Short mmCIF file of C-alpha atoms in Angstrom, two decimals:
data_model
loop_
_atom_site.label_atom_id
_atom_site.label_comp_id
_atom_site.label_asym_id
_atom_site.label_seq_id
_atom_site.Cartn_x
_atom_site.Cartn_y
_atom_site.Cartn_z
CA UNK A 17 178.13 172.65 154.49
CA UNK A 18 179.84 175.99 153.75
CA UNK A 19 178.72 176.16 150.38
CA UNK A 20 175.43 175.41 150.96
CA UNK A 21 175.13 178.34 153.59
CA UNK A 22 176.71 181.25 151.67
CA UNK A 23 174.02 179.23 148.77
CA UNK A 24 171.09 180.33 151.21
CA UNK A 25 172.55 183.18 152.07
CA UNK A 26 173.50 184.54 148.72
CA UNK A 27 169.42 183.79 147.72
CA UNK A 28 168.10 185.37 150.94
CA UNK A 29 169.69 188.65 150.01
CA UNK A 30 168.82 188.84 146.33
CA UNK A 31 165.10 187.53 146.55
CA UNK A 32 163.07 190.27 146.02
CA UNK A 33 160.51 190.77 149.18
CA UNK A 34 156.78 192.07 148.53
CA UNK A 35 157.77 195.09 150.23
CA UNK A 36 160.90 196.08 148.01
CA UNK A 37 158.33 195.13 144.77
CA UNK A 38 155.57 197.15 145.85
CA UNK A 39 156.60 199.35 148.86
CA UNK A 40 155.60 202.99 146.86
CA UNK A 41 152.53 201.05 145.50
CA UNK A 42 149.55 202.30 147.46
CA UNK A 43 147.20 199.83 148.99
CA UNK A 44 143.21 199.95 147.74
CA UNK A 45 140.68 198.14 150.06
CA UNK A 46 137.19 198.32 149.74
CA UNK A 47 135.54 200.64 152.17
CA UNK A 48 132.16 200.34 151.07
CA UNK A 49 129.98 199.32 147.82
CA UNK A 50 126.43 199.98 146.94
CA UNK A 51 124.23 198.51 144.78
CA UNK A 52 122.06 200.58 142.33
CA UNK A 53 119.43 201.57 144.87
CA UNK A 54 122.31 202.93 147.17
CA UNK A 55 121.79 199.99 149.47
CA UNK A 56 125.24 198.56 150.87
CA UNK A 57 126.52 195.77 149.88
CA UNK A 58 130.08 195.29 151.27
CA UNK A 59 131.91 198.02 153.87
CA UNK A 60 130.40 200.75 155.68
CA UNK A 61 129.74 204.44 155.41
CA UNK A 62 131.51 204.81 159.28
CA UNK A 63 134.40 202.93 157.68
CA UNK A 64 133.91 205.42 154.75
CA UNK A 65 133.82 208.25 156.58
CA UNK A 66 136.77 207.52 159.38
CA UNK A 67 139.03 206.85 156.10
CA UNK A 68 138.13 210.32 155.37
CA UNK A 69 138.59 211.86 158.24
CA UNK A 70 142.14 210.13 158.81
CA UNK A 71 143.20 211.99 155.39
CA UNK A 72 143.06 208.58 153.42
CA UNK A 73 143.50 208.71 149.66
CA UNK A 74 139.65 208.19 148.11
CA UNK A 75 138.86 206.64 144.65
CA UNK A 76 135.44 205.85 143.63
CA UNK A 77 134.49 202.87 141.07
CA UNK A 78 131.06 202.26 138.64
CA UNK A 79 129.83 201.20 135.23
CA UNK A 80 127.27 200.52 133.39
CA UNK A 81 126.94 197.94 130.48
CA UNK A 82 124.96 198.71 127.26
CA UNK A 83 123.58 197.13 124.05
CA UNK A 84 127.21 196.63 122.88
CA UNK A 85 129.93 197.68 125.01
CA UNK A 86 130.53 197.76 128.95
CA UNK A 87 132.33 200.50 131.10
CA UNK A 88 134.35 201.11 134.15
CA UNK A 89 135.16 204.13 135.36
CA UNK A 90 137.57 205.09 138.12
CA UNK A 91 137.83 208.61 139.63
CA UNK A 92 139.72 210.34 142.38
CA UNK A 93 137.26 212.89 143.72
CA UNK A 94 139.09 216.51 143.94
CA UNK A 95 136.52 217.80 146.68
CA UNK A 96 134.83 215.34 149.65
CA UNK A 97 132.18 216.42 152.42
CA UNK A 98 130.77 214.38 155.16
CA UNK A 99 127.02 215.20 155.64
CA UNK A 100 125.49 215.34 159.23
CA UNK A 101 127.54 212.72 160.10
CA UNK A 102 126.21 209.98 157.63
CA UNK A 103 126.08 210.71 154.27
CA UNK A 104 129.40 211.38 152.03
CA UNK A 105 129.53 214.01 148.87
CA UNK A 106 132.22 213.85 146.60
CA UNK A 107 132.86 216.40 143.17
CA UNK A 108 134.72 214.64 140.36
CA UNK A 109 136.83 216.99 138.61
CA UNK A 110 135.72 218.36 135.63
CA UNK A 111 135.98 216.52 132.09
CA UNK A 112 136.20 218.53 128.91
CA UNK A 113 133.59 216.46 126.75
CA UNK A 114 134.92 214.27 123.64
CA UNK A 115 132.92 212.16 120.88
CA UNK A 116 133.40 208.27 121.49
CA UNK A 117 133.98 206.14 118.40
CA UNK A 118 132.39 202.87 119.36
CA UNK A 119 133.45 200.91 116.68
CA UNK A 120 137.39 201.75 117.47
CA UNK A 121 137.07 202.20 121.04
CA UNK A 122 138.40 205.51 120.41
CA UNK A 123 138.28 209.23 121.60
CA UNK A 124 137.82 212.02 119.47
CA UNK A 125 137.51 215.71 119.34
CA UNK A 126 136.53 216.47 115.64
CA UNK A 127 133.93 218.86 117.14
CA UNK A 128 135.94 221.80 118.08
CA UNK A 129 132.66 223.32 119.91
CA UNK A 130 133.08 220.27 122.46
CA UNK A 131 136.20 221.88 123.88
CA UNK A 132 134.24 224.68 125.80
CA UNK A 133 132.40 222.06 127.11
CA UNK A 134 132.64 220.26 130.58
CA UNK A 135 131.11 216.96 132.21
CA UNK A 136 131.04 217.48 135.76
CA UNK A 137 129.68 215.02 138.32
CA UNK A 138 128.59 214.79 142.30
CA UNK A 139 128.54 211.61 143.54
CA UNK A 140 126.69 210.53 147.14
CA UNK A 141 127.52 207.37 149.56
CA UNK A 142 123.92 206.91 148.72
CA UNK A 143 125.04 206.03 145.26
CA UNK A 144 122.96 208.75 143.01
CA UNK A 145 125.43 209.95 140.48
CA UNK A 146 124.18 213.92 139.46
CA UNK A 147 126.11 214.39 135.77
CA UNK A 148 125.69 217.71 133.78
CA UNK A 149 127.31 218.90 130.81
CA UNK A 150 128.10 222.41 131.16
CA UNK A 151 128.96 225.01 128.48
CA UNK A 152 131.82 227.28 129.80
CA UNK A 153 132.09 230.07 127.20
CA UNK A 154 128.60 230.59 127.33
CA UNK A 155 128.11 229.87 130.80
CA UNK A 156 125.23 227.85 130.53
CA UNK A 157 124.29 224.03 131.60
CA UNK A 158 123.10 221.91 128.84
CA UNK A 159 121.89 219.02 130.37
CA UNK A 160 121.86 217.04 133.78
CA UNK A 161 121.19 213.64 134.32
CA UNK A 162 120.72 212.62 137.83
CA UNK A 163 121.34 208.50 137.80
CA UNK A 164 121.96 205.77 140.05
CA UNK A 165 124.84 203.46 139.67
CA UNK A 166 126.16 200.74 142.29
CA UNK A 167 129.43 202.46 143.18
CA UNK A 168 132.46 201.23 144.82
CA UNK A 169 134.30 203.70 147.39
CA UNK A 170 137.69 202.72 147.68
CA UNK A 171 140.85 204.12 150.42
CA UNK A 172 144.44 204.01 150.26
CA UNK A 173 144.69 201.93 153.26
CA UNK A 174 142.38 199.71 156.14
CA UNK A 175 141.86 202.70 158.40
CA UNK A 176 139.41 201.79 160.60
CA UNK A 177 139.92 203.69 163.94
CA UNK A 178 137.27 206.07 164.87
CA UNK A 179 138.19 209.72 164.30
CA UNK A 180 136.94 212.63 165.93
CA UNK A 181 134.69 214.90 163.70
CA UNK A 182 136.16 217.34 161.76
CA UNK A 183 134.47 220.66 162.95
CA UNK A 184 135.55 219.47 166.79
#
């Protein structure tokens, strides 16, 4: 009976609990998703915006799939505003721009010219996604595309106590 004690007890101690395995792994939940037209789908914006205001960690997910290839990206936004209470604003940080190579999957930055060159991006909780490229030695914008993607807000944790405002 001793023997198969210490047995349990020896296996108890060394068994790795989910904690020890992931305890400095943060935890993502949903806290809202759109679809294309910015309608939600999953979550809330006032679970959205009481993550922010509780200081949780924000990424934001979309794609889009083409003739050929699909993509995902991921992004942690570097500057977030709440709007009159209701509407979130988030500024990606800037990208210097590189050629893709579609047929090895593959970055590149042959053209040297692309390195003064940015991709910067505001995303809403409304899901329109405003992208410009933006020319930083000459200090002009190139292009913008303003799109619409179904986007998926993610936070660090469940937070879903209210918070007061911000400004209060």
């Amino acid at each position: 009976m001793k023997k198969i004690f210490y047995t349990l007890l020896v296996s108890i101690l060394f068994i790795p609990t989910s904690c020890q395995k992931n305890c400095n792994t943060p935890v993502w939940a949903v806290a809202m998703k759109t679809a294309k037209n910015g309608e939600i789908v999953e979550g809330s914006k006032k679970v959205l915006i009481n993550a922010i205001r509780n200081g949780a960690d924000i990424k934001i997910g979309w794609g889009s799939k083409g003739k050929n290839h699909t993509i995902e990206h991921l992004a942690t936004p570097i500057w977030l505003a709440i709007l009159d209470e209701s509407e979130v604003l988030a500024h990606l940080s800037p990208q210097v721009l590189s050629n893709i190579d579609w047929e090895h999957l593959e970055a590149n930055y042959e053209k040297k010219e692309m390195l003064g060159q940015e991709w910067r991006v505001v995303i809403t909780s409304k899901g329109s996604f405003d992208a410009i490229w933006y020319d930083r030695k000459h200090d002009t914008l190139i292009k913008r595309i303003p799109q619409q993607h179904s986007m998926t807000w993610f936070v660090s944790s469940s937070l879903t106590r209210t918070s007061k405002s911000l400004y209060e």
